[in-house]
Structure formats: C-alpha cells, structure tokens
GROMACS .gro file of N, CA and C in nm:
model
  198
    1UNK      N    1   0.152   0.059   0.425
    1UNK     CA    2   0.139   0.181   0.502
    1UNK      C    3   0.274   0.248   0.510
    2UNK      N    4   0.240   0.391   0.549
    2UNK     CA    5   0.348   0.427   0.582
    2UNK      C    6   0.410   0.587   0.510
    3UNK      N    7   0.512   0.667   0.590
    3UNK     CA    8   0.495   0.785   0.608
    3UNK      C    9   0.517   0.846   0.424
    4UNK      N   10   0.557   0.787   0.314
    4UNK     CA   11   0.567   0.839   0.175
    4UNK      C   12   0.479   0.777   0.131
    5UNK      N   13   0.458   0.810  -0.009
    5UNK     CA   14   0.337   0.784  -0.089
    5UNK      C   15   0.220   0.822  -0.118
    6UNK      N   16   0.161   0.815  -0.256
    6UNK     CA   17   0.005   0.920  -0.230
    6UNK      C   18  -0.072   0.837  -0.162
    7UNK      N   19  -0.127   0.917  -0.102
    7UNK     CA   20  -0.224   0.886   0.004
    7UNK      C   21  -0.363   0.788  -0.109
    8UNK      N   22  -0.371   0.707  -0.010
    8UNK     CA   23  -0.512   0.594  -0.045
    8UNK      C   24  -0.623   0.663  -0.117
    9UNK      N   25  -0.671   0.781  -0.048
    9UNK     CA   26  -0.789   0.861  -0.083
    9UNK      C   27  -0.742   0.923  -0.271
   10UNK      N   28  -0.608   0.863  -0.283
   10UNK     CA   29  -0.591   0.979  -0.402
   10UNK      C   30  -0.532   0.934  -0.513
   11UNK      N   31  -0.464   0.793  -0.448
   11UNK     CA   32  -0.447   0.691  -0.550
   11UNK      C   33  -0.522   0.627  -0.665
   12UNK      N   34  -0.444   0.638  -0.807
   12UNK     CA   35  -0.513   0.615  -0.934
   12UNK      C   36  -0.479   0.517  -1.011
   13UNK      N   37  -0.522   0.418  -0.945
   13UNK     CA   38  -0.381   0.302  -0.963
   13UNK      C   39  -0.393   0.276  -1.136
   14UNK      N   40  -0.302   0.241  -1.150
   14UNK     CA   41  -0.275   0.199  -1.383
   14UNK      C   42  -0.320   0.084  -1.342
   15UNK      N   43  -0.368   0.043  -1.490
   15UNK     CA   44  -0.394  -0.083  -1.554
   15UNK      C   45  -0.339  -0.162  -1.590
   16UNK      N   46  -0.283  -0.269  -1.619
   16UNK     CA   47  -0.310  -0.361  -1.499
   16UNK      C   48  -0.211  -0.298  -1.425
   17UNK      N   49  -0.189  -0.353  -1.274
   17UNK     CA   50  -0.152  -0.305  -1.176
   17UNK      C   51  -0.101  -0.418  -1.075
   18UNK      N   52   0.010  -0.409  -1.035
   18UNK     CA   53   0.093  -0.489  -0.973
   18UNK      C   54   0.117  -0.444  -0.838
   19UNK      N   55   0.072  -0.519  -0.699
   19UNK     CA   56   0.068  -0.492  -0.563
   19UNK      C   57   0.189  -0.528  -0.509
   20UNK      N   58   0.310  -0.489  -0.468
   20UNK     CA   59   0.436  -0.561  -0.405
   20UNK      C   60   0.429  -0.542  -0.265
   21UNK      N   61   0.414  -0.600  -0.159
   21UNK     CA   62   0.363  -0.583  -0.051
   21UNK      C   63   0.520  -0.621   0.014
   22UNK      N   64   0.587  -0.557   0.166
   22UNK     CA   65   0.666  -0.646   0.208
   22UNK      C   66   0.638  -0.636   0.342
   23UNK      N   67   0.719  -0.694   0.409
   23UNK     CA   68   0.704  -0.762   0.570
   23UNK      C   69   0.724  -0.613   0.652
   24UNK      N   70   0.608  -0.636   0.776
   24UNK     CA   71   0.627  -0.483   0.842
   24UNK      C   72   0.759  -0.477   0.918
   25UNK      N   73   0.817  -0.366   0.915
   25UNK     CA   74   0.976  -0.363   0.985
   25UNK      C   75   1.044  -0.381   0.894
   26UNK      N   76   1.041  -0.436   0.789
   26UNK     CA   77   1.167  -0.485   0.703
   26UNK      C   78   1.082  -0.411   0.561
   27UNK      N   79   0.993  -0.421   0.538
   27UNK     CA   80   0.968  -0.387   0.425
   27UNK      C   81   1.000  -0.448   0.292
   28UNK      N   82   0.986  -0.367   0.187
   28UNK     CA   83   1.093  -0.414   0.027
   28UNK      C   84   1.237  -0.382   0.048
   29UNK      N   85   1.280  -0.490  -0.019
   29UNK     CA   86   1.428  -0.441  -0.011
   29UNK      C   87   1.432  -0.338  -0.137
   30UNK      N   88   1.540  -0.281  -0.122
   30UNK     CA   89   1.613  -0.146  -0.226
   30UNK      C   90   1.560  -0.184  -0.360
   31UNK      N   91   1.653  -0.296  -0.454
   31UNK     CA   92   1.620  -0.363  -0.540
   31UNK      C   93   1.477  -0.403  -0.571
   32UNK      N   94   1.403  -0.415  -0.514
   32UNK     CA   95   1.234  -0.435  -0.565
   32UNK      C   96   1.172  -0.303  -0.548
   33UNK      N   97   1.225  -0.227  -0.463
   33UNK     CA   98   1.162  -0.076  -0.455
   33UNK      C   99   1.182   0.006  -0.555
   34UNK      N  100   1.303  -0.004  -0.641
   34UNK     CA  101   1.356   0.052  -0.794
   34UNK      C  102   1.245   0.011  -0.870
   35UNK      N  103   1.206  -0.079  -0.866
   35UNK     CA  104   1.106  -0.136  -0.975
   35UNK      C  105   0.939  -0.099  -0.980
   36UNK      N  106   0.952  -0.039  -0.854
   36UNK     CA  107   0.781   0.033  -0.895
   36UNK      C  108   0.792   0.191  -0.968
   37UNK      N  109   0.659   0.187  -1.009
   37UNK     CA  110   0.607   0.307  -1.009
   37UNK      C  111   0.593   0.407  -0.969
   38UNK      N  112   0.570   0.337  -0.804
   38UNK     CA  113   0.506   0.469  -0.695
   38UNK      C  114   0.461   0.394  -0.600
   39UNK      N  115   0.386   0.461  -0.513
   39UNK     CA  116   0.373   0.397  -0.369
   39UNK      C  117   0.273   0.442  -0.271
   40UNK      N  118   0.205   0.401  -0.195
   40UNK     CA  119   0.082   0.445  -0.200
   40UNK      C  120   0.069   0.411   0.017
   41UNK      N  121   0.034   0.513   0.040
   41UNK     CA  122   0.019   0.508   0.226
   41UNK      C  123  -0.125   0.529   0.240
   42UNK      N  124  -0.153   0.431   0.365
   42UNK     CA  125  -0.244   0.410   0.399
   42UNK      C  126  -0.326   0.445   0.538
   43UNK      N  127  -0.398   0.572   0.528
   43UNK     CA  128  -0.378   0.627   0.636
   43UNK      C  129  -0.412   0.552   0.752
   44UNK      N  130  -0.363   0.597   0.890
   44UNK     CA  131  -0.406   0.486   0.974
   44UNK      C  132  -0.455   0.543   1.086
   45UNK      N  133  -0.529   0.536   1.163
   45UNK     CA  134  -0.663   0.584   1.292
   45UNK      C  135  -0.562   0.674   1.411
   46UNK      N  136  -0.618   0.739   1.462
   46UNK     CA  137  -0.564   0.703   1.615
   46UNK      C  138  -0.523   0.628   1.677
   47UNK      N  139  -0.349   0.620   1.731
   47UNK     CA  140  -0.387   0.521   1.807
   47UNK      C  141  -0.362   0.393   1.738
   48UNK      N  142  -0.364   0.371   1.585
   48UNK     CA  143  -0.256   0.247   1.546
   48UNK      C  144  -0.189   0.281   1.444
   49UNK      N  145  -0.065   0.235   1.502
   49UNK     CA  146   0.119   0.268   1.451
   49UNK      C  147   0.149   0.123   1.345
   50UNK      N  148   0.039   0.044   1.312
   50UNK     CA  149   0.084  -0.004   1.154
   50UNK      C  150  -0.038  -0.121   1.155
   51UNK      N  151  -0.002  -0.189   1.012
   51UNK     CA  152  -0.099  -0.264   0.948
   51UNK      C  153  -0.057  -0.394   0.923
   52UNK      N  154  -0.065  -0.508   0.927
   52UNK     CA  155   0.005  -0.641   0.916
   52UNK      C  156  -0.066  -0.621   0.735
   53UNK      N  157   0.074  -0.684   0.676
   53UNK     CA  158   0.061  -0.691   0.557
   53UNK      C  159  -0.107  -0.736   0.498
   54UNK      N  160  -0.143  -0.864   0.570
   54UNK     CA  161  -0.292  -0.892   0.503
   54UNK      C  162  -0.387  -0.807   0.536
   55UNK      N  163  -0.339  -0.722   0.629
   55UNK     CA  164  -0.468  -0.655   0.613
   55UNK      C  165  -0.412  -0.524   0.534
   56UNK      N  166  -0.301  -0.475   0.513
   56UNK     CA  167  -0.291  -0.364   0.391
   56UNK      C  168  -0.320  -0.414   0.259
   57UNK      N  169  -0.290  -0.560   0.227
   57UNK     CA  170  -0.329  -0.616   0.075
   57UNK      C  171  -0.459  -0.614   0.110
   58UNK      N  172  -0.556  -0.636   0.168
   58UNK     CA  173  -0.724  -0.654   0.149
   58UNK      C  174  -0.796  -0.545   0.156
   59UNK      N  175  -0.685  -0.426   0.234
   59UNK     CA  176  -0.744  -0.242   0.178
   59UNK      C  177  -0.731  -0.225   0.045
   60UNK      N  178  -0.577  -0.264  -0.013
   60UNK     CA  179  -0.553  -0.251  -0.162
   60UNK      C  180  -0.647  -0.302  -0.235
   61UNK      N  181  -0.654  -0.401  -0.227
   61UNK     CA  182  -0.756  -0.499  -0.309
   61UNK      C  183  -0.830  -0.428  -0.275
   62UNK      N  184  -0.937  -0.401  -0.198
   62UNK     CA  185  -1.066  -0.322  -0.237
   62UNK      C  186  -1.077  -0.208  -0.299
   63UNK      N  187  -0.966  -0.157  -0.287
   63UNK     CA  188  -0.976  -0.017  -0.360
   63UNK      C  189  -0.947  -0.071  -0.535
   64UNK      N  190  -0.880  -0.121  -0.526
   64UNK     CA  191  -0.873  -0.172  -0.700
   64UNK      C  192  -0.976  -0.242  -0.776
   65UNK      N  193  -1.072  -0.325  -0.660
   65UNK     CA  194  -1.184  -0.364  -0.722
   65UNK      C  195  -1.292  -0.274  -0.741
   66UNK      N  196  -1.293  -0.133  -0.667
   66UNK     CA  197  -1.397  -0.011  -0.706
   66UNK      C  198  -1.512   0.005  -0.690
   0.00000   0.00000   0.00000
C-alpha cells in the first residue's frame, strides 16, 4: 500500500512477475526499490491507514491469479 504507484484497479502486472513486499513503517530499503519495475498502491477504505504485509501479498496474489 501506499501513497505512489498505479493504483490496483489499473495494474497490468508482466509475466512472470515478481512481488517484493516489505515491513509496514520501514518498507524496502533504497537498494531493492532500484530493482523494480514499478509499484503498485492499494487502495484502502475509510478509516484504515494501512495493510499488514499478509494481507497486501494475498490482495496481490489474487489479482495475479485473475
């Protein structure tokens, strides 16, 4: 999650496709963030200010499985 990146609804993820997930608050460091592609936010409800990593990898994952 989080305030850069295309939005979930619009994301086209490539083939194969590599998920780098990091810890909320701390995130990726610099060095692993050079290494993507792009980056992808996940919008979030009313009312909640973030996502514990397993549950942003099991949004990802569903959207990649289609």
């Amino acid at each position: 999650t989080g305030a850069t990146g295309v939005d979930l609804d619009d994301w086209s993820p490539a083939t194969p496709t590599l998920l780098l997930l990091g810890a909320e608050g701390r995130g990726l460091d610099a060095a692993t963030v050079t290494l993507a592609d792009g980056a992808v936010s996940i919008p979030l409800g009313r009312g909640i200010e973030s996502l514990n990593v397993a549950v942003a990898a099991g949004i990802l994952l569903e959207r990649l499985r289609g």
